[in-house]
Each structure stands twice: as C-alpha cells, then as structure tokens.
Amino acid sequence: MSIDLEQFHQVFFEESLENLDVVEQALVEIDVDAAVDAEVINSIFRAAHSIKGGSGTFGFTEVTEFTHLMETLLDEVRDGDRNLTQELVDALLKSCDCLRDWFDCLQTKQPLSTEQSQPIVAIFQAMLNDGDGAASSQTPASADEPGPAQDEVKSHLWQIHFKPQPDILMTGNEPLRLFRQLEQMGKVTVYANVDNIPEFNMLTPDECYISWAIDLETESQKSDVEEVFEWVIDECELTITEASTQQDTPTPKPVSENPDKTPAPTPTAENTPASTKTDPVPKKQQAAKAAAAKPAAANSAASSIRVGIDKVDNLINLVGELVITQSMLSELGNNFDMSKIERLSSGLEQLLQNTKELQENVMQIRMLPISFAFNRFPRMIRDLSVKIGKKVDLQIHGENTELDKTVMEKIGDPLVHLVRNAIDHGIESADDRIAAGKSEQGTIKLDAYHKGGNIVIEIADDGKGIDAEVIAGKAIEKGIIADTNGMTDGQIYELIFEPGFSTAAEVSDISGRGVGMDVVRRNIKSLGGRIDIESEKGKGSIFRVHLPLTLAILDGQLIRVGQEVYIIPLVAIVESLQIKPELVKHVSGNMTVYRLREDNVPIIPINQEFGISSDNTELENNLLVVVEGEGSKVGLLVDDLLAQQQVVIKSLETNYKRVQGISGATILGDGSVAMIIDVPGLIAMSADRIRLNDQEHAA
C-alpha cells in the first residue's frame, strides 16, 4: 500500500529553505583569500546533501539533479581536491536563489523554469569538466609504465542485503527510489523476502515488512553504492559485499527463510512509471499561469512555526494549573453558602492569574527572534556593494530580540528598502569617504531592542547624512511644499516619505523612481508602528522603526460615544483634554478646528462619522482625544473616557465585512462587543465627507 508523500511536502520545503539559509550565510562569510574553516565547508555540504536527499525522496527530479552538481563540487572542496574560488562562491549563491524560486513553484504546483538554472548548470559543468582542481587522486600512467588499457574498466558484482526498519515509510523514504538509483549504475536483480508480512487483518499500512537481496553488476565502486543508501543508513540493516564476476550467471542467495516461499522479484524502474519531466511551456503561457495562480499561492502553503519544547512544557503546566483551579471552583459551587465566599474569592483570583499567565505563554509561542528578518541582509549587502562598487560592512546587534511572527513577515520588505537606501544614498563611494577623512569602508548597523511595550529596530549608517537643504529644494521643485518657513530639520526629513519624492539624479534598479519610502511608512503604520529619522550631515543617519510586539493584542483607551463603546489604540493617542470654547474655530466645508498650542487640529465628531447619537451637542461639554495618523493630528470628539486595558483583536473582515474607519473588534469583560477605531481610516472618512460638503456648497 503506497503512502501519500504529499503530506510531508511542507515540512520538506521549510527544512530546505532553512538549509538554503545555512548555505547562504556561510558563503557570504567566506573569504576566499584566507584559509577556510573545514567545518564551514562541511556545514554547506551537509545542507546541500539534505536538500538533494529530500528532493529525491519526494520525486523532485530537477532539484535532485541540480543539487547533485552542487554537492559534487562541494565534496571536491571538502576533500581538498578543488580550491574554493570566488567564481564558485558566486555560482553557489546564485544556485540558492534558483532553488528558492523552484521551491516557490513546487509549493504552488507550477512548472519549474530552467531559464535561471541553465547558466548555473553550465558553470558547474564547466568547472567539473575542465579539471581545475577536480577530484583526481590518481596519476595517469606513463607510456613506459605497465597498466591497464585506457578502455579496460573493472566490473564488480555487488551483493546487497537491505532490511529497512518497519517505520521507514513514515519518514518519507521509499525503497523503490533506491532501486531506481541503483539501476542507473548498472544491471540490477532484486529479490524480496516476504516472510515477515502478517495476515491481512494484522497489517499496518504504514509499516514496511519486506527486506531485499540485490545483485548489482556495475563499474561503480563500493563507496558509490553506499552513497545510494546514505539517506536511510540509520533506518535499516545494510551489508554490501563483492562477489566474483567470472560466473556466467550470478546466483544470488535466497533471502527467504521459508523454503515453501519463492523470493519474488521486485519491480524496478524498467516496469514502474517514473516521474516524468514537464514538457516545456512557452514563457507567455508560464507567465499567465503564474499570474493566475498568485491568489491561490498564499493559501496553498500552510503557515507553520517551530516552537521550543520549553514553551510547550510551560503551556502544559499552566493548563494543569487551570484544571486544578476549575476543579476547586466546581467543588465550591456544590452547596455554596456565604461561609465559602473567601475561598471563592481566592479561587477567582487564582483563575485570573492562571489565565493571564496562559495568555502570555500562548503569545510567546508566536514570538520569533528577529534574526529571521535580519539574516537576509548579509547576502543582500554583499551583492549590492559589489554591484555599485562600494565597500560596506554590516554589523548586526540584538538579533535575539523576539517579535511576533505576523509582524516579522510584514516588516521584511520595509526593512529591505531602508537598507537599500542606506547603501545607495547614505554610504559614499570609497574616494568620497577618503576625501572626507573616513575609512573607505562604510558601516551599516542593524539593531533591535525592546522599549516599553514596543520593539525598536534601528538602521544606522556612517554615510553622508541627509542634507535638509537638498530635501527642501526638491520638495519645493515637486510642489510638495511652498516654502520651508517655520520647518525644523526633523520636519524636512519627513518629506522623504511623501509619494513621488526622490533626490536620485538618475533612475536605477536600486532606487530613484520616487516610490518606496511612502510605501515604507504606510506599511509600518498599518502595523500600528511609526518611523523616526535622526541625521547629521557628514556623519550619517539613523532610521528608527517602532513596532508593537504583536498584532493579536492591543493596548487601548476605551471611550464612550452615546451608548456605544469604542477603543482607540494607545499608540495613536497624543493627549486628551476638555474643550475650551474660545479655542474652537469654524472653517469652510463645515470643518471645525481646535487651536492646540501652535497647531490647528481638525475636530472629527465620531457620532457623525458612524451615524450614532451623542450625549452632548455642544462642543464645550465634550472631551477631545487628540490622535495622530498618516502624519497629521486630529481631535476625536467623545462623550467620556473609560478605562485603559489590553484587548484581544478580532478581525471584523473575517467575521463580518470590512468597515471603513474600523480596524477590528474585541469582546469586553461584560460580554459586549467594542469596535477598534482605525485612526488613518477615520481621517480618510472625514476628509471624504468634508470634500463632498464643499462640492455641495459649490453647486
């Protein structure tokens, strides 16, 4: 009975991507001009070998053949028969990119394109064929020395006894795949021992009861035969011995201990359909299929996370504590009287403590070290610095700082853009740095640390800094601002986040198209975070990204408008105040503003935006909660300020539908539902309402 190996595919993809990370990190750190640590080469080889073995197990033939070339070259380097050159390092890094793309295609069940792999395969084949450092421990015999003729090759008859453990199929290893590999080496005869197969009603479909005796007539050495079984060596009994090849017909030993049973030949690749390669598909058709499959791609691969056993143990202990507390409270419920009130109060307090600890531990399961996001940058900086001819040193700190997996996935692209900008715009060329009295090598620092209830990620460089005059000139030229009167340097720096803003003299594939930084800020704000800039001309710049630790729990301020309760994220609140009538001004389009020190803050009546009744109709009797979103401040008109508390966010779009101005919902302690206000969305709603009012008045 065959096993559906597809159930193991996702684990294979995740492990293979982790192995690619290992290969990539090790290759980036290698200095080909210095002695290379043998353990580094071994780690790269083991990672490539794991990918090759796994892909062979699951029938991903193209991946197996591709990684076999990688493995062969790495094996020669490992054995000291080939030098590790910069050309080989570059080709191996490109092969990592190719394999990542292939794994994406395999996960979404798309055909594998060879457009990227063919040039790499050509480089690998050329390296293996030119003999430059290729593995060759034999010295060719001279014409005067006796030796075998050039075309005389010794043939071997290997007799193999292969008895897998019963659970070998559960690990995704298929014996038939091994037989196919042996058949590629020479003539194979396989005999099966079926003595251990139980009665049908005692069969366990996932267990292997068969062992095999195999005769392999080949020119390959014993080490080559052993390599076929290397992937399952710990899951079987294996003996390989050489028999004489002088007999006209090999006579294998019967493996059946029962003389009444005749060993049955096992099907090999000749009569078993093997995986076939997909016929070439025109590029246009491939692109169309890929585009059509994109919506399904996100859903096809199940997202998963690896959790340390210590976190699981903590959860189990806490669940045990909850069970004990629940039993105690249930016991109190039987024949309850006022004499038990103290014990009830103690039990409820214990339940509260257990629940709080359980919540914290469950949230810890989603937390991952930010090194998962930082690990992509050594490779990226290496490639970019070579491409644009700059020398850049990357320093990473705080890589063990933990962040919610969801936040980690969404912050990756903004961080990439900030780092690319630091290389392209921040770090000067070697000549310019030397002229400025700096070392020719620039430095980019990535740091992460906790601050309050947030995480702060810093991207710092020791480049030329941000020139406020240049920024202001470009902003005026593009019509973003009219002048810089009254603007501080910090406010001028913020202009780089305006849509379409760019100071690049020419467009490149790195930067200069005027898109990117506005998207960076928008993406960060969508996570409930913010980004700050600190810069000194000639010294460098620091971009600080402030993010919540998780998107599942929110620190919020409860407010009341009429009979409805809403929640405003604390991170968006600037201050709360009682309205003073003399500071209220009315402007066009029914807009009302409040004079807050040096700013005119637009007032947004929440009751009007959401169409609900309010306790007070006069501004002077109301409270104003000043919030910040999309770079601007507004005042939200509320009836009352309630408590501050942590709330669990529930998706409104998933459970109902998308509502403008609302980012989600939560359930309060009394069982009622409160909406969480989306500050940027509410500002956009108000702006649309005012614009419509202006159009109506103009008509």
XYZ file of C-alpha atoms in Angstrom:
699
model
C 0.000 0.000 0.000
C 1.534 3.296 -1.072
C 1.813 6.314 1.226
C 0.776 9.782 0.156
C 4.114 11.601 0.477
C 2.477 14.940 -0.276
C 1.569 15.266 3.397
C 5.301 15.649 4.133
C 5.972 18.230 1.388
C 5.503 21.334 3.546
C 7.966 20.066 6.161
C 10.468 19.351 3.376
C 10.055 22.859 1.926
C 10.547 24.501 5.313
C 13.619 22.417 6.142
C 15.080 23.009 2.667
C 14.637 26.788 2.962
C 16.370 26.646 6.348
C 19.218 24.694 4.748
C 19.467 27.312 1.994
C 19.789 29.956 4.714
C 22.670 27.960 6.204
C 24.410 27.705 2.816
C 23.880 31.378 2.021
C 25.082 32.680 5.382
C 28.204 30.507 5.296
C 29.065 31.508 1.711
C 28.650 35.224 2.430
C 31.057 35.000 5.378
C 33.732 33.075 3.456
C 36.910 34.925 2.484
C 38.362 33.014 -0.471
C 41.748 34.701 0.028
C 42.094 33.260 3.534
C 42.084 29.737 4.897
C 38.529 28.419 5.035
C 37.397 26.529 8.118
C 36.726 22.896 7.181
C 33.609 22.856 9.383
C 32.109 25.716 7.348
C 32.530 23.682 4.148
C 31.094 20.628 5.892
C 28.033 22.577 7.019
C 27.414 23.783 3.439
C 27.882 20.256 2.105
C 25.511 18.739 4.676
C 22.826 21.310 3.888
C 23.096 20.674 0.131
C 23.118 16.919 0.724
C 19.941 17.144 2.831
C 18.153 19.059 0.086
C 19.298 16.533 -2.506
C 18.191 13.546 -0.423
C 14.815 15.017 0.428
C 14.066 16.083 -3.131
C 14.945 12.597 -4.351
C 12.625 11.052 -1.789
C 9.695 13.155 -2.977
C 10.438 12.745 -6.678
C 11.567 16.331 -7.380
C 13.993 15.151 -10.031
C 15.115 18.560 -11.290
C 16.048 19.665 -7.769
C 17.882 16.398 -7.133
C 19.970 16.676 -10.304
C 20.748 20.348 -9.689
C 21.820 19.867 -6.074
C 23.854 16.817 -7.078
C 26.122 19.121 -9.100
C 26.430 21.457 -6.101
C 27.189 18.525 -3.844
C 29.852 17.127 -6.201
C 31.756 20.401 -6.314
C 31.458 20.882 -2.556
C 32.655 17.333 -1.973
C 35.785 18.077 -4.004
C 36.369 21.228 -1.956
C 35.784 19.282 1.244
C 38.302 16.616 0.217
C 40.890 19.244 -0.690
C 40.810 18.377 -4.411
C 39.375 21.731 -5.506
C 40.082 25.292 -4.455
C 37.194 27.432 -3.280
C 37.264 30.320 -5.747
C 35.179 33.489 -5.876
C 33.606 32.193 -9.090
C 32.420 29.043 -7.301
C 31.084 31.038 -4.327
C 29.138 33.343 -6.666
C 27.717 30.375 -8.593
C 26.661 28.636 -5.368
C 24.913 31.797 -4.172
C 23.065 32.038 -7.487
C 22.075 28.391 -7.106
C 20.476 29.260 -3.737
C 18.355 31.909 -5.488
C 17.364 29.394 -8.148
C 16.370 26.764 -5.587
C 14.256 29.294 -3.659
C 12.350 30.100 -6.848
C 11.904 26.403 -7.581
C 10.547 25.712 -4.104
C 8.046 28.537 -4.595
C 6.939 26.879 -7.847
C 6.711 23.436 -6.242
C 4.623 24.795 -3.369
C 2.176 26.375 -5.798
C 2.335 23.382 -8.174
C 3.783 25.402 -11.039
C 6.198 24.015 -13.676
C 9.859 24.617 -12.927
C 11.576 27.076 -15.241
C 15.137 26.268 -16.326
C 15.824 29.811 -17.507
C 17.628 30.652 -14.284
C 19.213 27.258 -13.693
C 20.735 26.623 -17.137
C 23.544 29.226 -16.872
C 24.408 27.945 -13.392
C 24.433 24.329 -14.556
C 26.723 25.353 -17.417
C 29.144 26.948 -14.933
C 29.103 23.859 -12.695
C 29.626 21.501 -15.643
C 32.494 23.615 -16.954
C 34.168 23.510 -13.534
C 33.801 19.744 -13.365
C 34.972 19.201 -16.949
C 37.996 21.481 -17.043
C 39.736 19.506 -14.304
C 40.816 22.655 -12.483
C 41.161 21.231 -9.043
C 38.754 18.442 -9.815
C 38.956 15.370 -7.646
C 41.609 13.145 -9.107
C 43.951 11.311 -6.780
C 45.300 9.029 -9.499
C 48.325 9.928 -11.579
C 47.992 8.903 -15.232
C 50.343 6.082 -16.105
C 53.140 6.983 -18.441
C 53.668 5.157 -21.699
C 56.593 3.250 -20.207
C 54.704 2.079 -17.133
C 52.647 -1.104 -17.291
C 48.972 -0.676 -16.559
C 45.500 -1.451 -17.783
C 44.464 -0.220 -21.159
C 42.594 3.095 -21.311
C 39.321 1.393 -22.222
C 39.672 -1.508 -19.774
C 37.449 -0.869 -16.727
C 36.973 -3.351 -13.895
C 33.415 -4.603 -13.393
C 32.052 -5.506 -9.952
C 29.215 -7.662 -8.743
C 27.909 -6.213 -5.506
C 25.615 -8.342 -3.382
C 23.464 -6.144 -1.161
C 21.275 -7.162 1.773
C 18.818 -4.372 2.625
C 16.412 -4.758 5.564
C 14.660 -1.473 6.422
C 13.122 -0.753 9.801
C 9.331 -1.089 9.911
C 8.759 2.677 10.245
C 10.966 3.711 7.312
C 7.937 4.679 5.220
C 6.776 7.090 7.917
C 9.928 9.168 7.372
C 9.114 9.618 3.679
C 11.751 7.163 2.405
C 10.596 4.951 -0.468
C 12.710 1.787 -1.191
C 11.676 1.863 -4.859
C 13.561 5.150 -5.235
C 16.743 3.419 -4.035
C 16.292 0.644 -6.592
C 15.898 3.221 -9.370
C 19.151 4.869 -8.341
C 20.947 1.522 -8.340
C 19.556 0.754 -11.797
C 21.218 3.891 -13.119
C 24.571 2.407 -12.063
C 24.279 -0.941 -13.870
C 22.362 -4.197 -14.127
C 20.133 -4.837 -11.103
C 18.383 -8.008 -9.939
C 16.197 -7.644 -6.871
C 14.703 -10.408 -4.711
C 12.151 -9.725 -1.989
C 11.806 -11.570 1.315
C 8.112 -11.552 2.224
C 8.323 -13.915 5.208
C 7.536 -11.191 7.738
C 4.305 -9.969 6.123
C 1.495 -10.691 8.648
C -2.040 -11.811 7.938
C -4.160 -9.212 6.191
C -6.214 -8.287 9.252
C -2.963 -7.677 11.180
C -1.393 -5.390 8.558
C -0.401 -1.850 9.465
C -0.387 0.051 6.147
C 2.348 2.477 7.216
C 4.879 -0.218 8.162
C 7.377 -1.994 5.915
C 7.588 -5.795 6.378
C 9.777 -6.662 3.355
C 13.556 -6.971 3.059
C 15.567 -7.393 -0.142
C 18.590 -9.102 -1.623
C 20.036 -7.169 -4.529
C 22.668 -8.084 -7.119
C 24.248 -5.066 -8.794
C 26.619 -5.568 -11.717
C 28.395 -2.262 -12.222
C 31.672 -0.452 -12.781
C 30.985 1.733 -9.757
C 32.963 1.446 -6.545
C 31.561 0.329 -3.184
C 31.549 3.924 -1.901
C 29.225 4.892 -4.774
C 26.825 2.099 -3.825
C 26.932 3.098 -0.152
C 26.064 6.672 -1.123
C 22.736 5.486 -2.558
C 21.760 4.232 0.897
C 23.287 7.137 2.813
C 19.910 8.793 3.308
C 18.469 5.710 5.082
C 21.598 4.293 6.701
C 20.223 4.847 10.219
C 16.906 3.213 9.374
C 17.964 -0.168 8.029
C 20.283 -3.161 8.231
C 22.676 -2.986 5.271
C 25.523 -5.204 4.073
C 27.375 -4.781 0.781
C 29.846 -7.470 -0.314
C 31.620 -8.113 -3.589
C 31.091 -11.434 -5.376
C 33.106 -12.938 -8.208
C 32.136 -11.723 -11.691
C 33.660 -14.701 -13.505
C 30.444 -16.729 -13.362
C 28.334 -16.579 -16.461
C 25.154 -16.153 -14.393
C 25.127 -14.625 -10.939
C 23.486 -16.814 -8.343
C 22.078 -14.673 -5.540
C 21.460 -16.204 -2.152
C 17.797 -16.716 -1.386
C 16.619 -14.345 1.305
C 13.515 -16.267 2.270
C 13.973 -18.431 5.303
C 10.854 -20.404 4.398
C 11.668 -22.959 1.628
C 7.994 -23.052 0.647
C 8.070 -19.425 -0.342
C 9.767 -18.327 -3.534
C 11.525 -14.962 -3.434
C 9.628 -12.591 -5.636
C 11.461 -10.221 -7.988
C 10.755 -6.618 -7.050
C 9.673 -4.231 -9.799
C 12.392 -1.807 -10.822
C 12.334 1.366 -12.833
C 12.003 -0.562 -16.104
C 8.450 -1.633 -15.405
C 7.417 1.063 -12.925
C 6.439 4.502 -14.184
C 8.966 7.041 -13.001
C 8.330 10.739 -12.556
C 8.430 12.444 -15.916
C 9.654 15.915 -16.609
C 7.112 18.518 -17.566
C 7.102 19.395 -21.231
C 8.456 22.835 -21.934
C 5.801 25.525 -21.684
C 6.047 28.766 -23.664
C 7.149 31.685 -21.485
C 3.941 33.643 -22.105
C 1.858 30.673 -21.006
C 4.070 30.228 -17.927
C 3.627 33.881 -17.001
C -0.129 33.664 -17.485
C -0.365 30.532 -15.352
C 1.825 32.055 -12.652
C -0.302 35.199 -12.573
C -3.487 33.158 -12.361
C -2.052 31.081 -9.541
C -0.902 34.004 -7.393
C -4.125 34.349 -5.390
C -4.002 30.668 -4.553
C -0.309 30.714 -3.748
C -0.779 32.401 -0.421
C -3.275 29.802 0.679
C -1.618 26.713 -0.753
C 1.276 26.617 1.683
C 0.198 26.150 5.256
C 1.980 28.565 7.526
C 3.739 26.937 10.451
C 6.078 27.835 13.255
C 8.646 25.871 15.240
C 8.196 26.043 18.988
C 10.786 25.222 21.634
C 9.880 22.302 23.879
C 10.305 24.542 26.949
C 7.426 26.752 25.751
C 5.230 23.699 25.199
C 6.097 22.390 28.687
C 5.123 25.743 30.222
C 1.770 25.617 28.443
C 1.107 22.076 29.657
C 1.920 23.097 33.243
C -0.386 26.122 33.031
C -3.234 24.030 31.620
C -2.724 21.689 34.567
C -2.992 24.636 36.959
C -6.189 25.764 35.217
C -7.701 22.294 35.568
C -6.926 22.307 39.305
C -8.441 25.783 39.735
C -11.529 24.786 37.726
C -11.998 21.685 39.895
C -11.729 23.783 43.051
C -14.324 26.298 41.804
C -16.663 23.493 40.706
C -16.424 21.968 44.174
C -17.257 25.331 45.732
C -20.324 25.555 43.519
C -21.819 22.495 45.179
C -23.986 23.625 48.103
C -22.467 27.090 48.083
C -23.081 29.330 51.082
C -21.644 32.602 52.357
C -19.123 30.816 54.551
C -17.262 29.838 51.356
C -17.061 33.377 49.954
C -13.409 33.811 50.949
C -12.405 30.575 49.219
C -14.411 31.624 46.126
C -12.622 34.974 46.013
C -9.260 33.224 46.336
C -10.172 30.750 43.588
C -11.262 33.510 41.206
C -8.034 35.384 41.880
C -6.065 32.233 41.119
C -8.104 31.741 37.923
C -7.290 35.313 36.876
C -3.585 34.731 37.490
C -3.589 31.432 35.574
C -5.455 32.976 32.654
C -3.033 35.899 32.460
C -0.012 33.568 32.511
C -1.622 31.329 29.887
C -2.226 34.340 27.640
C 1.394 35.457 27.980
C 2.724 31.970 27.253
C 0.463 31.492 24.242
C 1.694 34.808 22.860
C 5.286 33.649 23.414
C 4.662 30.761 21.006
C 4.228 33.281 18.177
C 7.415 35.126 19.078
C 10.494 34.549 16.915
C 13.996 36.048 17.098
C 14.300 38.974 14.713
C 17.339 37.219 13.262
C 14.794 35.557 10.931
C 14.330 39.004 9.335
C 17.958 40.138 9.673
C 19.526 37.041 8.098
C 18.681 38.131 4.559
C 20.804 41.280 4.753
C 24.402 39.941 4.681
C 23.772 38.417 1.247
C 21.857 41.457 0.007
C 24.525 43.933 1.137
C 27.263 41.780 -0.370
C 25.562 41.733 -3.774
C 24.619 45.428 -3.775
C 28.017 46.665 -2.607
C 29.707 44.683 -5.389
C 27.184 45.930 -7.932
C 27.621 49.642 -7.177
C 31.308 49.469 -6.265
C 31.081 50.427 -2.599
C 32.707 48.765 0.382
C 30.158 48.145 3.121
C 30.478 46.368 6.458
C 27.270 45.096 8.079
C 27.038 44.914 11.870
C 24.038 43.181 13.460
C 23.045 43.528 17.112
C 20.011 42.408 19.082
C 19.262 39.557 16.714
C 17.799 37.505 19.581
C 15.143 40.140 20.299
C 11.777 38.441 19.787
C 8.920 39.707 17.652
C 5.526 38.318 16.678
C 5.707 36.116 13.574
C 2.987 38.103 11.790
C 4.778 41.408 12.395
C 8.056 39.787 11.302
C 6.592 38.708 7.963
C 5.169 42.160 7.213
C 8.188 44.231 8.280
C 10.617 42.413 5.968
C 10.008 44.498 2.823
C 10.161 47.906 4.571
C 13.469 46.932 6.194
C 14.865 45.824 2.841
C 14.004 49.189 1.315
C 15.574 51.120 4.205
C 18.790 49.097 3.978
C 18.985 49.504 0.191
C 18.527 53.267 0.595
C 21.287 53.344 3.206
C 23.688 51.708 0.736
C 22.645 53.760 -2.285
C 22.010 57.190 -0.736
C 23.758 57.050 2.629
C 27.130 55.375 2.151
C 29.552 57.357 -0.036
C 31.954 55.919 -2.580
C 35.402 54.896 -1.316
C 37.035 58.001 -2.867
C 34.480 60.363 -1.325
C 34.883 58.759 2.091
C 38.653 59.044 1.979
C 38.346 62.680 0.913
C 36.044 63.275 3.903
C 38.586 61.743 6.269
C 36.692 58.470 6.728
C 37.736 54.892 6.154
C 36.977 53.672 2.637
C 34.641 51.018 4.041
C 31.227 52.240 5.149
C 29.280 50.703 8.007
C 25.596 49.831 8.287
C 24.294 48.779 11.683
C 21.108 46.828 12.313
C 19.918 46.783 15.902
C 16.754 45.642 17.657
C 15.717 46.147 21.272
C 12.649 46.414 23.454
C 11.463 49.789 24.659
C 8.345 49.934 26.782
C 5.751 47.676 25.204
C 7.237 48.047 21.725
C 10.219 46.842 19.756
C 12.570 49.346 18.139
C 14.556 48.474 15.008
C 17.401 50.813 14.058
C 19.012 51.062 10.625
C 22.087 53.281 11.026
C 24.857 54.236 8.602
C 28.008 56.336 8.889
C 27.475 57.942 5.477
C 26.953 61.497 4.365
C 23.703 62.041 6.274
C 20.603 63.812 5.000
C 21.059 67.307 3.563
C 17.985 69.274 4.693
C 18.589 71.982 2.060
C 18.624 69.437 -0.778
C 15.462 67.771 0.561
C 13.680 71.124 0.869
C 14.754 72.200 -2.634
C 13.452 69.002 -4.198
C 10.192 69.234 -2.244
C 9.603 72.808 -3.443
C 10.545 71.819 -7.012
C 7.999 68.979 -6.971
C 5.308 71.180 -5.433
C 5.123 69.163 -2.215
C 5.619 72.313 -0.126
C 5.599 76.020 -0.981
C 8.455 77.023 1.337
C 10.260 75.895 4.482
C 9.312 78.785 6.741
C 8.981 77.559 10.317
C 10.012 73.976 9.451
C 12.579 72.192 11.579
C 15.167 69.810 10.131
C 13.143 66.893 11.509
C 10.031 68.073 9.661
C 12.059 68.475 6.470
C 13.413 64.933 6.829
C 9.809 63.690 6.967
C 9.322 64.964 3.394
C 11.226 61.957 2.019
C 8.153 59.876 2.904
C 5.941 61.906 0.564
C 4.685 59.997 -2.522
C 6.886 60.582 -5.570
C 9.725 62.204 -3.639
C 13.271 61.287 -4.710
C 16.667 63.001 -4.703
C 18.308 60.478 -7.024
C 19.955 62.101 -10.032
C 19.102 59.130 -12.213
C 16.801 56.136 -12.049
C 18.405 52.781 -11.268
C 17.153 49.351 -10.300
C 18.116 50.167 -6.701
C 16.356 53.498 -6.176
C 15.397 56.776 -7.775
C 11.894 56.131 -9.111
C 10.274 58.178 -6.357
C 8.375 55.232 -4.967
C 9.190 53.250 -1.897
C 9.640 55.453 1.172
C 5.965 56.443 1.225
C 5.091 52.747 0.994
C 7.565 52.016 3.791
C 5.832 54.464 6.125
C 2.365 53.263 5.092
C 3.290 49.613 5.748
C 4.808 50.443 9.117
C 1.737 52.460 10.122
C -0.514 49.599 9.029
C 1.242 47.540 11.710
C 0.460 50.185 14.310
C 4.024 51.499 14.288
C 5.894 54.633 13.326
C 9.261 55.591 11.863
C 11.588 58.381 13.060
C 14.677 59.887 11.442
C 17.814 61.204 13.091
C 20.566 62.540 10.864
C 23.697 64.698 10.928
C 25.195 65.976 7.719
C 28.528 64.300 7.020
C 28.136 61.891 9.945
C 25.318 59.543 8.999
C 21.661 58.744 9.601
C 19.532 56.578 11.863
C 16.065 55.341 10.916
C 14.141 54.033 13.942
C 11.119 51.820 13.381
C 8.808 51.472 16.410
C 6.516 48.437 16.267
C 4.084 46.672 18.600
C 5.313 43.286 19.791
C 2.204 41.568 18.451
C -0.842 42.267 16.309
C -3.056 39.917 18.334
C -3.267 42.076 21.480
C -3.681 45.833 21.645
C -3.217 48.392 24.417
C -6.268 50.619 24.043
C -8.192 53.516 25.533
C -11.896 52.809 25.944
C -14.134 55.761 25.045
C -17.897 56.233 25.060
C -19.964 57.998 22.400
C -23.654 57.920 23.277
C -24.427 54.316 24.199
C -21.539 52.868 22.166
C -18.057 51.968 23.443
C -15.050 52.264 21.109
C -11.356 51.578 21.549
C -8.575 53.884 20.377
C -5.068 52.337 20.164
C -2.907 53.958 22.830
C -0.005 54.246 20.398
C -2.084 56.698 18.292
C -3.124 58.975 21.191
C -1.193 62.221 21.691
C -3.253 63.664 24.555
C -6.797 64.077 25.886
C -8.340 67.363 27.019
C -11.515 69.239 27.935
C -12.603 71.541 25.104
C -12.319 75.293 25.717
C -14.919 77.089 23.552
C -12.663 80.108 22.855
C -10.134 77.836 21.102
C -12.700 76.416 18.660
C -12.727 77.875 15.124
C -15.067 77.127 12.180
C -13.672 76.989 8.644
C -15.040 76.102 5.208
C -16.813 72.845 4.452
C -18.336 72.565 7.930
C -14.880 71.837 9.295
C -14.146 72.774 12.888
C -10.597 73.106 14.209
C -9.194 73.405 17.706
C -6.235 75.671 18.450
C -3.824 73.387 20.288
C -0.768 75.484 21.160
C 0.789 76.187 17.722
C -1.372 73.758 15.743
C -4.884 73.899 14.316
C -6.274 70.414 14.920
C -9.347 69.381 12.867
C -12.186 68.052 15.036
C -13.889 64.820 13.937
C -17.232 64.097 15.649
C -17.291 60.310 15.917
C -21.083 60.279 16.234
C -21.453 61.953 12.802
C -18.967 59.637 11.089
C -20.647 56.469 12.390
C -24.239 57.803 12.424
C -24.965 57.373 16.132
C -26.481 59.660 18.763
C -24.322 61.576 21.240
C -24.964 62.767 24.795
C -23.830 66.315 24.115
C -24.361 68.539 21.107
C -22.360 71.487 22.428
C -18.598 71.320 21.927
C -17.751 72.873 25.301
C -19.353 69.942 27.141
C -17.310 67.334 25.288
C -13.879 65.774 25.543
C -11.298 65.799 22.771
C -8.892 62.921 22.203
C -6.017 64.152 20.029
C -4.658 61.343 17.850
C -2.033 61.097 15.127
C -2.336 59.169 11.894
C -0.833 59.418 8.404
C 1.464 62.186 9.634
C -1.338 64.525 10.787
C -3.127 65.249 14.061
C -6.899 65.291 14.524
C -9.189 65.560 17.550
C -11.836 62.889 18.117
C -14.942 64.206 19.839
C -16.076 61.790 22.598
C -18.577 61.841 25.466
C -16.480 60.084 28.080
C -13.098 58.465 28.713
C -13.291 54.999 30.270
C -10.544 52.592 31.285
C -7.304 51.652 29.562
C -6.798 47.932 29.004
C -5.327 45.247 26.804
C -7.798 43.825 24.319
C -7.675 40.799 22.041
C -8.189 41.861 18.425
C -10.809 40.023 16.365
C -10.882 40.518 12.603
C -14.079 42.235 11.518
C -13.440 41.446 7.862
C -13.131 37.726 8.560
C -16.224 37.512 10.750
C -18.417 40.128 9.039
C -17.130 42.505 6.378
C -14.720 45.422 6.019
C -15.987 48.651 7.628
C -14.188 51.905 6.856
C -12.798 53.569 9.965
C -12.845 50.312 11.959
C -9.777 48.051 12.143
C -11.303 45.250 14.207
C -13.387 44.401 17.233
C -12.992 42.922 20.690
C -15.166 41.432 23.412
C -15.160 43.325 26.702
C -15.385 41.847 30.175
C -19.163 42.265 30.325
C -19.581 40.312 27.088
C -20.362 43.331 24.904
C -18.583 43.984 21.617
C -16.489 47.131 21.153
C -15.142 48.378 17.838
C -11.468 49.320 17.483
C -11.053 52.613 15.646
C -8.752 52.713 12.615
C -7.337 56.230 13.031
C -5.972 56.664 9.454
C -9.214 55.235 8.039
C -11.339 57.568 10.157
C -9.274 60.568 8.996
C -9.830 59.490 5.370
C -13.594 59.135 6.007
C -13.766 62.622 7.469
C -11.760 64.091 4.579
C -14.159 62.485 2.079
C -17.181 63.879 3.967
C -15.726 67.396 4.040
C -14.872 67.234 0.335
C -18.448 66.224 -0.512
C -19.773 69.081 1.625
C -17.531 71.523 -0.226
C -18.784 70.225 -3.583
C -22.410 70.554 -2.460
C -21.866 74.134 -1.281
C -20.089 74.981 -4.523
C -23.029 73.584 -6.525
